[in-house]
mmCIF file of C-alpha atoms in Angstrom:
data_model
loop_
_atom_site.group_PDB
_atom_site.id
_atom_site.type_symbol
_atom_site.label_atom_id
_atom_site.label_comp_id
_atom_site.label_asym_id
_atom_site.label_seq_id
_atom_site.Cartn_x
_atom_site.Cartn_y
_atom_site.Cartn_z
ATOM 1 C CA UNK A 1 -8.016 -4.457 -10.915
ATOM 2 C CA UNK A 2 -4.697 -4.118 -8.922
ATOM 3 C CA UNK A 3 -2.937 -0.895 -8.394
ATOM 4 C CA UNK A 4 -1.009 1.336 -6.213
ATOM 5 C CA UNK A 5 -2.561 2.389 -2.933
ATOM 6 C CA UNK A 6 -1.305 5.378 -1.340
ATOM 7 C CA UNK A 7 1.479 3.816 0.499
ATOM 8 C CA UNK A 8 3.426 3.510 -2.793
ATOM 9 C CA UNK A 9 3.766 7.270 -2.768
ATOM 10 C CA UNK A 10 5.464 6.847 0.427
ATOM 11 C CA UNK A 11 7.526 4.002 -0.713
ATOM 12 C CA UNK A 12 8.511 5.920 -3.643
ATOM 13 C CA UNK A 13 9.949 8.684 -1.518
ATOM 14 C CA UNK A 14 11.671 6.353 0.691
ATOM 15 C CA UNK A 15 13.251 4.284 -1.949
ATOM 16 C CA UNK A 16 14.714 7.389 -3.709
ATOM 17 C CA UNK A 17 16.913 7.753 -0.533
ATOM 18 C CA UNK A 18 18.291 4.164 -0.693
ATOM 19 C CA UNK A 19 21.665 2.901 -2.176
ATOM 20 C CA UNK A 20 20.792 1.305 -5.522
ATOM 21 C CA UNK A 21 21.508 -2.355 -5.776
ATOM 22 C CA UNK A 22 23.784 -1.579 -8.729
ATOM 23 C CA UNK A 23 26.028 1.082 -6.785
ATOM 24 C CA UNK A 24 28.963 -1.216 -5.792
ATOM 25 C CA UNK A 25 30.780 0.949 -3.568
ATOM 26 C CA UNK A 26 34.462 0.246 -3.169
ATOM 27 C CA UNK A 27 34.452 -2.185 -6.028
ATOM 28 C CA UNK A 28 36.116 0.013 -8.639
ATOM 29 C CA UNK A 29 39.878 0.238 -9.454
ATOM 30 C CA UNK A 30 41.134 3.312 -11.281
ATOM 31 C CA UNK A 31 37.646 4.345 -12.315
ATOM 32 C CA UNK A 32 36.745 0.832 -13.937
ATOM 33 C CA UNK A 33 34.367 -1.755 -12.242
ATOM 34 C CA UNK A 34 36.298 -4.723 -10.941
ATOM 35 C CA UNK A 35 35.442 -7.925 -13.132
ATOM 36 C CA UNK A 36 34.214 -9.786 -10.049
ATOM 37 C CA UNK A 37 31.894 -7.051 -8.755
ATOM 38 C CA UNK A 38 28.912 -8.087 -10.783
ATOM 39 C CA UNK A 39 29.177 -11.811 -9.826
ATOM 40 C CA UNK A 40 29.643 -10.883 -6.108
ATOM 41 C CA UNK A 41 26.549 -8.627 -6.163
ATOM 42 C CA UNK A 42 24.536 -11.271 -7.888
ATOM 43 C CA UNK A 43 25.555 -13.970 -5.438
ATOM 44 C CA UNK A 44 24.738 -11.378 -2.550
ATOM 45 C CA UNK A 45 21.295 -10.581 -3.979
ATOM 46 C CA UNK A 46 20.353 -14.338 -4.398
ATOM 47 C CA UNK A 47 21.419 -15.041 -0.730
ATOM 48 C CA UNK A 48 19.293 -12.005 0.365
ATOM 49 C CA UNK A 49 16.366 -13.312 -1.729
ATOM 50 C CA UNK A 50 16.833 -16.817 -0.359
ATOM 51 C CA UNK A 51 16.940 -15.543 3.283
ATOM 52 C CA UNK A 52 13.834 -13.390 2.740
ATOM 53 C CA UNK A 53 11.867 -16.251 1.151
ATOM 54 C CA UNK A 54 12.691 -18.486 4.153
ATOM 55 C CA UNK A 55 11.773 -15.880 6.544
ATOM 56 C CA UNK A 56 8.344 -15.187 4.803
ATOM 57 C CA UNK A 57 7.621 -18.717 4.744
ATOM 58 C CA UNK A 58 8.697 -19.334 8.273
ATOM 59 C CA UNK A 59 6.594 -16.330 9.740
ATOM 60 C CA UNK A 60 3.669 -17.444 7.619
ATOM 61 C CA UNK A 61 3.804 -20.693 9.281
ATOM 62 C CA UNK A 62 3.802 -19.177 12.617
ATOM 63 C CA UNK A 63 1.214 -16.736 12.164
ATOM 64 C CA UNK A 64 -1.311 -19.531 10.656
ATOM 65 C CA UNK A 65 -0.705 -21.685 13.788
ATOM 66 C CA UNK A 66 -2.706 -19.036 15.903
ATOM 67 C CA UNK A 67 -5.726 -19.953 13.680
ATOM 68 C CA UNK A 68 -7.115 -16.457 14.165
ATOM 69 C CA UNK A 69 -8.456 -14.595 10.995
ATOM 70 C CA UNK A 70 -6.022 -11.698 10.690
ATOM 71 C CA UNK A 71 -3.023 -13.699 11.239
ATOM 72 C CA UNK A 72 -4.268 -16.558 8.686
ATOM 73 C CA UNK A 73 -5.022 -13.897 6.213
ATOM 74 C CA UNK A 74 -1.452 -12.292 6.506
ATOM 75 C CA UNK A 75 0.255 -15.877 6.503
ATOM 76 C CA UNK A 76 -1.484 -16.426 3.143
ATOM 77 C CA UNK A 77 -0.183 -13.047 1.869
ATOM 78 C CA UNK A 78 3.325 -13.855 3.152
ATOM 79 C CA UNK A 79 3.200 -17.432 1.643
ATOM 80 C CA UNK A 80 2.214 -16.233 -1.644
ATOM 81 C CA UNK A 81 4.865 -13.455 -1.598
ATOM 82 C CA UNK A 82 7.575 -15.952 -0.803
ATOM 83 C CA UNK A 83 6.578 -17.811 -4.020
ATOM 84 C CA UNK A 84 7.038 -14.808 -6.006
ATOM 85 C CA UNK A 85 10.277 -14.605 -8.006
ATOM 86 C CA UNK A 86 11.377 -11.453 -6.137
ATOM 87 C CA UNK A 87 9.726 -11.004 -2.868
ATOM 88 C CA UNK A 88 9.360 -7.516 -1.586
ATOM 89 C CA UNK A 89 12.356 -5.860 -0.032
ATOM 90 C CA UNK A 90 12.057 -3.092 2.553
ATOM 91 C CA UNK A 91 12.002 0.251 0.538
ATOM 92 C CA UNK A 92 11.111 -1.210 -2.717
ATOM 93 C CA UNK A 93 8.806 0.516 -5.109
ATOM 94 C CA UNK A 94 5.974 -2.109 -5.703
ATOM 95 C CA UNK A 95 3.736 -1.402 -8.733
ATOM 96 C CA UNK A 96 2.710 -5.066 -9.378
ATOM 97 C CA UNK A 97 0.779 -7.466 -7.052
ATOM 98 C CA UNK A 98 3.111 -9.410 -4.730
ATOM 99 C CA UNK A 99 0.494 -12.283 -5.088
ATOM 100 C CA UNK A 100 1.339 -12.378 -8.780
ATOM 101 C CA UNK A 101 1.397 -16.177 -8.766
ATOM 102 C CA UNK A 102 -1.475 -18.489 -8.536
ATOM 103 C CA UNK A 103 -2.425 -19.138 -4.943
ATOM 104 C CA UNK A 104 -1.341 -22.770 -3.921
ATOM 105 C CA UNK A 105 -3.370 -24.985 -1.639
ATOM 106 C CA UNK A 106 -1.658 -23.847 1.624
ATOM 107 C CA UNK A 107 -2.526 -20.279 0.868
ATOM 108 C CA UNK A 108 -5.964 -21.043 -0.290
ATOM 109 C CA UNK A 109 -6.697 -23.232 2.963
ATOM 110 C CA UNK A 110 -5.406 -20.210 5.194
ATOM 111 C CA UNK A 111 -7.620 -17.731 3.409
ATOM 112 C CA UNK A 112 -10.657 -19.991 3.507
ATOM 113 C CA UNK A 113 -10.193 -20.619 7.251
ATOM 114 C CA UNK A 114 -9.688 -16.792 7.720
ATOM 115 C CA UNK A 115 -12.826 -15.970 5.969
ATOM 116 C CA UNK A 116 -14.942 -18.425 7.941
ATOM 117 C CA UNK A 117 -13.674 -16.627 11.128
ATOM 118 C CA UNK A 118 -13.350 -13.015 9.767
ATOM 119 C CA UNK A 119 -16.893 -11.838 10.622
ATOM 120 C CA UNK A 120 -16.883 -8.095 11.339
ATOM 121 C CA UNK A 121 -13.332 -7.806 11.699
ATOM 122 C CA UNK A 122 -12.311 -4.932 9.182
ATOM 123 C CA UNK A 123 -8.742 -5.703 9.265
ATOM 124 C CA UNK A 124 -9.113 -9.265 8.527
ATOM 125 C CA UNK A 125 -11.390 -8.712 5.677
ATOM 126 C CA UNK A 126 -8.937 -6.072 4.283
ATOM 127 C CA UNK A 127 -6.283 -8.570 4.303
ATOM 128 C CA UNK A 128 -8.307 -11.125 2.614
ATOM 129 C CA UNK A 129 -9.054 -8.723 -0.330
ATOM 130 C CA UNK A 130 -5.196 -8.024 -0.414
ATOM 131 C CA UNK A 131 -4.535 -11.636 -0.660
ATOM 132 C CA UNK A 132 -6.161 -12.297 -4.019
ATOM 133 C CA UNK A 133 -4.508 -11.450 -7.420
ATOM 134 C CA UNK A 134 -8.175 -10.889 -8.609
ATOM 135 C CA UNK A 135 -11.317 -10.394 -6.601
ATOM 136 C CA UNK A 136 -12.416 -13.911 -6.187
ATOM 137 C CA UNK A 137 -15.525 -15.217 -4.354
ATOM 138 C CA UNK A 138 -13.522 -14.913 -0.853
ATOM 139 C CA UNK A 139 -12.454 -11.410 -1.542
ATOM 140 C CA UNK A 140 -16.107 -10.320 -2.706
ATOM 141 C CA UNK A 141 -17.566 -11.684 0.584
ATOM 142 C CA UNK A 142 -14.753 -9.990 2.575
ATOM 143 C CA UNK A 143 -15.773 -6.548 0.861
ATOM 144 C CA UNK A 144 -19.495 -7.344 1.941
ATOM 145 C CA UNK A 145 -18.559 -8.174 5.457
ATOM 146 C CA UNK A 146 -16.383 -4.821 5.634
ATOM 147 C CA UNK A 147 -19.416 -2.828 4.100
ATOM 148 C CA UNK A 148 -21.817 -4.424 6.659
ATOM 149 C CA UNK A 149 -19.394 -3.476 9.506
ATOM 150 C CA UNK A 150 -18.916 0.047 8.204
ATOM 151 C CA UNK A 151 -22.065 0.991 6.397
ATOM 152 C CA UNK A 152 -20.929 4.665 5.971
ATOM 153 C CA UNK A 153 -17.860 3.823 4.141
ATOM 154 C CA UNK A 154 -17.720 3.706 0.256
ATOM 155 C CA UNK A 155 -14.247 1.920 0.239
ATOM 156 C CA UNK A 156 -15.429 -1.800 0.316
ATOM 157 C CA UNK A 157 -18.374 -0.869 -2.200
ATOM 158 C CA UNK A 158 -15.651 0.382 -4.791
ATOM 159 C CA UNK A 159 -14.030 -3.166 -4.626
ATOM 160 C CA UNK A 160 -17.253 -4.883 -5.587
ATOM 161 C CA UNK A 161 -16.280 -5.788 -9.155
ATOM 162 C CA UNK A 162 -19.332 -8.413 -8.874
ATOM 163 C CA UNK A 163 -21.647 -5.624 -9.198
ATOM 164 C CA UNK A 164 -22.607 -3.565 -12.430
ATOM 165 C CA UNK A 165 -20.746 -0.255 -12.666
ATOM 166 C CA UNK A 166 -24.023 1.727 -12.262
ATOM 167 C CA UNK A 167 -25.019 -0.138 -9.075
ATOM 168 C CA UNK A 168 -21.552 0.128 -7.703
ATOM 169 C CA UNK A 169 -21.265 4.016 -8.407
ATOM 170 C CA UNK A 170 -24.744 4.377 -6.949
ATOM 171 C CA UNK A 171 -24.136 2.315 -3.741
ATOM 172 C CA UNK A 172 -20.833 4.092 -3.229
ATOM 173 C CA UNK A 173 -22.262 7.619 -3.534
ATOM 174 C CA UNK A 174 -24.907 6.736 -0.849
ATOM 175 C CA UNK A 175 -21.993 6.452 1.744
ATOM 176 C CA UNK A 176 -20.877 9.417 3.778
ATOM 177 C CA UNK A 177 -16.869 9.009 3.413
ATOM 178 C CA UNK A 178 -14.175 6.942 1.852
ATOM 179 C CA UNK A 179 -11.694 5.351 4.305
ATOM 180 C CA UNK A 180 -9.237 2.599 3.139
ATOM 181 C CA UNK A 181 -8.379 1.923 6.923
ATOM 182 C CA UNK A 182 -4.858 1.952 5.519
ATOM 183 C CA UNK A 183 -2.851 3.043 8.620
ATOM 184 C CA UNK A 184 -4.812 0.869 11.004
ATOM 185 C CA UNK A 185 -4.127 -2.180 8.831
ATOM 186 C CA UNK A 186 -0.570 -1.262 8.227
ATOM 187 C CA UNK A 187 0.143 -0.620 11.852
ATOM 188 C CA UNK A 188 -1.407 -4.168 12.886
ATOM 189 C CA UNK A 189 0.756 -5.899 10.005
ATOM 190 C CA UNK A 190 3.977 -4.085 11.318
ATOM 191 C CA UNK A 191 3.293 -5.362 14.834
ATOM 192 C CA UNK A 192 2.634 -8.931 13.701
ATOM 193 C CA UNK A 193 5.623 -9.068 11.673
ATOM 194 C CA UNK A 194 7.779 -7.496 14.588
ATOM 195 C CA UNK A 195 6.653 -10.383 16.798
ATOM 196 C CA UNK A 196 8.679 -12.532 14.586
ATOM 197 C CA UNK A 197 11.844 -10.652 14.041
ATOM 198 C CA UNK A 198 14.097 -11.433 10.959
ATOM 199 C CA UNK A 199 17.729 -12.250 11.447
ATOM 200 C CA UNK A 200 20.437 -9.903 10.208
ATOM 201 C CA UNK A 201 20.982 -11.873 7.007
ATOM 202 C CA UNK A 202 17.253 -11.334 6.183
ATOM 203 C CA UNK A 203 17.531 -7.777 7.111
ATOM 204 C CA UNK A 204 20.685 -7.060 4.941
ATOM 205 C CA UNK A 205 20.612 -3.822 3.002
ATOM 206 C CA UNK A 206 21.531 -3.702 -0.583
ATOM 207 C CA UNK A 207 24.852 -2.133 -1.405
ATOM 208 C CA UNK A 208 27.050 -1.452 1.459
ATOM 209 C CA UNK A 209 24.559 -0.542 4.122
ATOM 210 C CA UNK A 210 24.287 -2.138 7.298
ATOM 211 C CA UNK A 211 21.225 -4.405 8.236
ATOM 212 C CA UNK A 212 18.027 -2.745 9.243
ATOM 213 C CA UNK A 213 16.887 -2.884 12.725
ATOM 214 C CA UNK A 214 14.413 -5.564 13.458
ATOM 215 C CA UNK A 215 11.557 -2.984 13.997
ATOM 216 C CA UNK A 216 12.498 -0.902 11.005
ATOM 217 C CA UNK A 217 12.527 -4.193 8.777
ATOM 218 C CA UNK A 218 9.053 -5.162 9.996
ATOM 219 C CA UNK A 219 7.707 -1.753 9.310
ATOM 220 C CA UNK A 220 9.092 -1.409 5.737
ATOM 221 C CA UNK A 221 8.119 -5.073 4.974
ATOM 222 C CA UNK A 222 4.658 -4.325 5.958
ATOM 223 C CA UNK A 223 4.534 -1.285 3.854
ATOM 224 C CA UNK A 224 5.957 -3.123 0.869
ATOM 225 C CA UNK A 225 3.467 -5.811 1.204
ATOM 226 C CA UNK A 226 0.419 -3.611 1.789
ATOM 227 C CA UNK A 227 1.638 -1.290 -1.166
ATOM 228 C CA UNK A 228 0.513 -4.051 -3.388
ATOM 229 C CA UNK A 229 -2.968 -4.191 -2.032
ATOM 230 C CA UNK A 230 -6.021 -4.132 -4.021
ATOM 231 C CA UNK A 231 -7.306 -0.536 -4.968
ATOM 232 C CA UNK A 232 -10.416 0.158 -6.870
ATOM 233 C CA UNK A 233 -10.033 0.013 -10.635
ATOM 234 C CA UNK A 234 -9.714 3.608 -11.845
ATOM 235 C CA UNK A 235 -10.483 2.914 -15.485
ATOM 236 C CA UNK A 236 -13.688 1.134 -14.605
ATOM 237 C CA UNK A 237 -14.787 4.041 -12.314
ATOM 238 C CA UNK A 238 -13.864 6.816 -14.673
ATOM 239 C CA UNK A 239 -15.544 4.929 -17.564
ATOM 240 C CA UNK A 240 -18.682 4.739 -15.600
ATOM 241 C CA UNK A 241 -18.615 8.358 -14.941
ATOM 242 C CA UNK A 242 -17.815 9.480 -18.310
ATOM 243 C CA UNK A 243 -20.590 7.667 -19.851
ATOM 244 C CA UNK A 244 -23.012 8.426 -17.041
ATOM 245 C CA UNK A 245 -26.500 9.486 -17.302
ATOM 246 C CA UNK A 246 -27.589 12.698 -15.548
ATOM 247 C CA UNK A 247 -28.606 10.849 -12.662
ATOM 248 C CA UNK A 248 -25.374 8.873 -12.396
ATOM 249 C CA UNK A 249 -23.456 12.049 -12.815
ATOM 250 C CA UNK A 250 -24.905 13.216 -9.553
ATOM 251 C CA UNK A 251 -23.725 9.982 -8.026
ATOM 252 C CA UNK A 252 -20.252 10.377 -9.504
ATOM 253 C CA UNK A 253 -19.986 14.019 -8.236
ATOM 254 C CA UNK A 254 -20.878 12.772 -4.882
ATOM 255 C CA UNK A 255 -18.209 10.008 -4.954
ATOM 256 C CA UNK A 256 -15.576 12.311 -6.349
ATOM 257 C CA UNK A 257 -16.242 14.616 -3.249
ATOM 258 C CA UNK A 258 -15.806 11.666 -0.930
ATOM 259 C CA UNK A 259 -12.567 10.724 -2.574
ATOM 260 C CA UNK A 260 -11.126 14.284 -2.496
ATOM 261 C CA UNK A 261 -11.419 14.198 1.226
ATOM 262 C CA UNK A 262 -10.145 10.455 1.526
ATOM 263 C CA UNK A 263 -7.500 9.110 3.850
ATOM 264 C CA UNK A 264 -4.796 8.415 1.158
ATOM 265 C CA UNK A 265 -3.158 10.565 -1.624
ATOM 266 C CA UNK A 266 -3.894 8.125 -4.408
ATOM 267 C CA UNK A 267 -7.510 7.943 -3.744
ATOM 268 C CA UNK A 268 -7.462 11.733 -3.752
ATOM 269 C CA UNK A 269 -6.012 11.701 -7.129
ATOM 270 C CA UNK A 270 -8.635 9.390 -8.395
ATOM 271 C CA UNK A 271 -11.220 11.600 -6.963
ATOM 272 C CA UNK A 272 -9.657 14.660 -8.879
ATOM 273 C CA UNK A 273 -9.505 12.587 -12.065
ATOM 274 C CA UNK A 274 -13.045 11.537 -11.696
ATOM 275 C CA UNK A 275 -14.200 15.026 -11.057
ATOM 276 C CA UNK A 276 -12.339 16.335 -14.085
ATOM 277 C CA UNK A 277 -14.509 14.286 -16.301
ATOM 278 C CA UNK A 278 -17.644 15.904 -14.920
ATOM 279 C CA UNK A 279 -19.210 19.251 -15.529
ATOM 280 C CA UNK A 280 -17.229 21.228 -12.942
ATOM 281 C CA UNK A 281 -13.713 19.977 -12.290
ATOM 282 C CA UNK A 282 -12.139 21.265 -8.936
ATOM 283 C CA UNK A 283 -9.076 22.787 -10.361
ATOM 284 C CA UNK A 284 -7.702 23.847 -7.020
ATOM 285 C CA UNK A 285 -7.878 20.321 -5.683
ATOM 286 C CA UNK A 286 -6.146 18.881 -8.497
ATOM 287 C CA UNK A 287 -3.417 21.518 -8.168
ATOM 288 C CA UNK A 288 -3.155 20.749 -4.448
ATOM 289 C CA UNK A 289 -2.771 16.989 -5.032
ATOM 290 C CA UNK A 290 -0.122 17.615 -7.615
ATOM 291 C CA UNK A 291 1.842 19.919 -5.253
ATOM 292 C CA UNK A 292 1.543 17.197 -2.481
ATOM 293 C CA UNK A 293 2.971 14.456 -4.704
ATOM 294 C CA UNK A 294 5.839 16.759 -5.973
ATOM 295 C CA UNK A 295 6.626 18.037 -2.469
ATOM 296 C CA UNK A 296 6.685 14.696 -0.784
ATOM 297 C CA UNK A 297 9.901 13.874 -2.899
ATOM 298 C CA UNK A 298 11.559 16.733 -1.061
ATOM 299 C CA UNK A 299 10.083 15.933 2.382
ATOM 300 C CA UNK A 300 11.621 12.488 2.750
ATOM 301 C CA UNK A 301 14.671 12.563 5.171
ATOM 302 C CA UNK A 302 17.951 10.682 4.276
ATOM 303 C CA UNK A 303 16.879 8.079 6.739
ATOM 304 C CA UNK A 304 13.673 7.531 5.130
ATOM 305 C CA UNK A 305 12.870 4.150 6.799
ATOM 306 C CA UNK A 306 13.196 5.478 10.157
ATOM 307 C CA UNK A 307 11.413 8.464 9.672
ATOM 308 C CA UNK A 308 8.401 6.742 8.323
ATOM 309 C CA UNK A 309 8.578 4.349 11.230
ATOM 310 C CA UNK A 310 8.710 7.087 13.904
ATOM 311 C CA UNK A 311 5.805 8.677 12.339
ATOM 312 C CA UNK A 312 3.910 5.381 11.995
ATOM 313 C CA UNK A 313 4.483 4.953 15.739
ATOM 314 C CA UNK A 314 2.812 8.265 16.482
ATOM 315 C CA UNK A 315 -0.775 7.246 17.194
ATOM 316 C CA UNK A 316 -1.904 10.880 16.886
ATOM 317 C CA UNK A 317 -1.331 10.459 13.316
ATOM 318 C CA UNK A 318 -4.390 8.762 11.798
ATOM 319 C CA UNK A 319 -3.957 8.628 7.989
ATOM 320 C CA UNK A 320 -1.578 8.882 5.346
ATOM 321 C CA UNK A 321 -2.599 12.496 4.532
ATOM 322 C CA UNK A 322 -1.746 13.367 8.242
ATOM 323 C CA UNK A 323 1.511 11.727 7.886
ATOM 324 C CA UNK A 324 2.420 13.504 4.767
ATOM 325 C CA UNK A 325 1.496 16.849 6.241
ATOM 326 C CA UNK A 326 3.745 16.130 9.333
ATOM 327 C CA UNK A 327 6.591 15.263 6.922
ATOM 328 C CA UNK A 328 6.171 18.448 4.976
ATOM 329 C CA UNK A 329 5.767 20.536 8.085
ATOM 330 C CA UNK A 330 9.074 18.979 9.516
ATOM 331 C CA UNK A 331 10.888 19.887 6.330
ATOM 332 C CA UNK A 332 9.661 23.305 6.220
ATOM 333 C CA UNK A 333 7.707 22.910 3.048
ATOM 334 C CA UNK A 334 4.183 24.458 2.721
ATOM 335 C CA UNK A 335 1.185 22.313 2.691
ATOM 336 C CA UNK A 336 -0.329 24.351 0.013
ATOM 337 C CA UNK A 337 1.367 25.251 -3.323
ATOM 338 C CA UNK A 338 2.875 28.753 -3.707
ATOM 339 C CA UNK A 339 0.671 31.152 -5.634
ATOM 340 C CA UNK A 340 2.983 30.997 -8.681
ATOM 341 C CA UNK A 341 3.625 27.240 -8.719
ATOM 342 C CA UNK A 342 2.165 25.157 -11.751
ATOM 343 C CA UNK A 343 2.147 21.454 -11.797
ATOM 344 C CA UNK A 344 4.611 19.755 -13.989
ATOM 345 C CA UNK A 345 3.537 18.834 -17.531
ATOM 346 C CA UNK A 346 5.063 15.385 -17.602
#
C-alpha cells in the first residue's frame, strides 16, 4: 500500500547534493582514516537523532494542544516518526513509511480526535491517511470525506482499499482529474512546523556542514515526512487493468489519461505504466516522463534545500510538475527530451 509519492523524486535530487554522513572531512591523516573518526561520527549521529526525536515529540505535543484537526493529524504523524528508529532527517531519501511502528495510544487518540473534527477539510483528511501504516478505518473514512469534498477528483478513490478493484477503477475513471493536493498539504505542513522552530542542535547537518536555517529545516522535514505518505498501490491498479474486461479496459484507459496529466511525476509514471498494459500505450508520454526523471538529477542546484524552499514559497507554482518545470528552465534544460534521446535501459 505504501510507496513513494512524487516528492520523493525531489528528495532524491536534493539528497544527491548533500554531504554523505560517512564523508568525515578533516578526519584523515596521511590518507588513512583516524581511528577515532568512526566513534566520533557515531556519537554525533546519536546526538542528532536524540535531538530530532525530542523535537518531534515536543512539536507534536504543542500541535495537539490546539485541538484542531490538521494539527492533531500532523501531531500523530510526528509522534509516530519520533518512535521510529531513525526519524526522517532533512534531505533524506525515504522509501519506507515513517509510521513503520505500530501507532501507540497517544497517536491513536490524536488521530481519532482529528477524524471527529475533520469534516470536509481536505488537508486534515490527507494527513489522516498519511498517518496510518495501513489503510485502517480512520483512513478509509478520511478518504471518503475527501472524495465527498472534491467529487471530481479520483485521488481519494484510488486509496479506497476497502473497495473491490473493479469498483475502485470504475469509480476513479468517472472522475475528471487526479490531484493529490500535494503542494497544498506540504506548504501547510511547512508553515505549521516553522511555527515551532527547531534549535541549532536539532538542525545540525551531517558531515561538517553548518546547521540549516529554521525555515529550511521546517521545509525539508515536511518534505521528508510527506514523502512517506500513502500512495495508491500500483500493483493492485496494474493487476486490475491487466486482467480487465473490455468494459473495465475503457475505465483503465480513462484513469491512465487522468494520471498522465496529474500533479506529481510519480503518478504520471503510474499512469504511463497502466497505459502500457492496455491496447495503445502512449510511447511519447512514457519517454517524456523518463526524460523528466533523468533531467531532474541535473537540475538540482548545489544548495538543493534552499532552492526547493524558494520555489515552494512561490505561490504561482501550484504543483510539483510546475516546480520541476521551473527547475529545468532555470538550469537551461529543455522540458521535452531531445529528438535523439533514448531512455536508459537500466
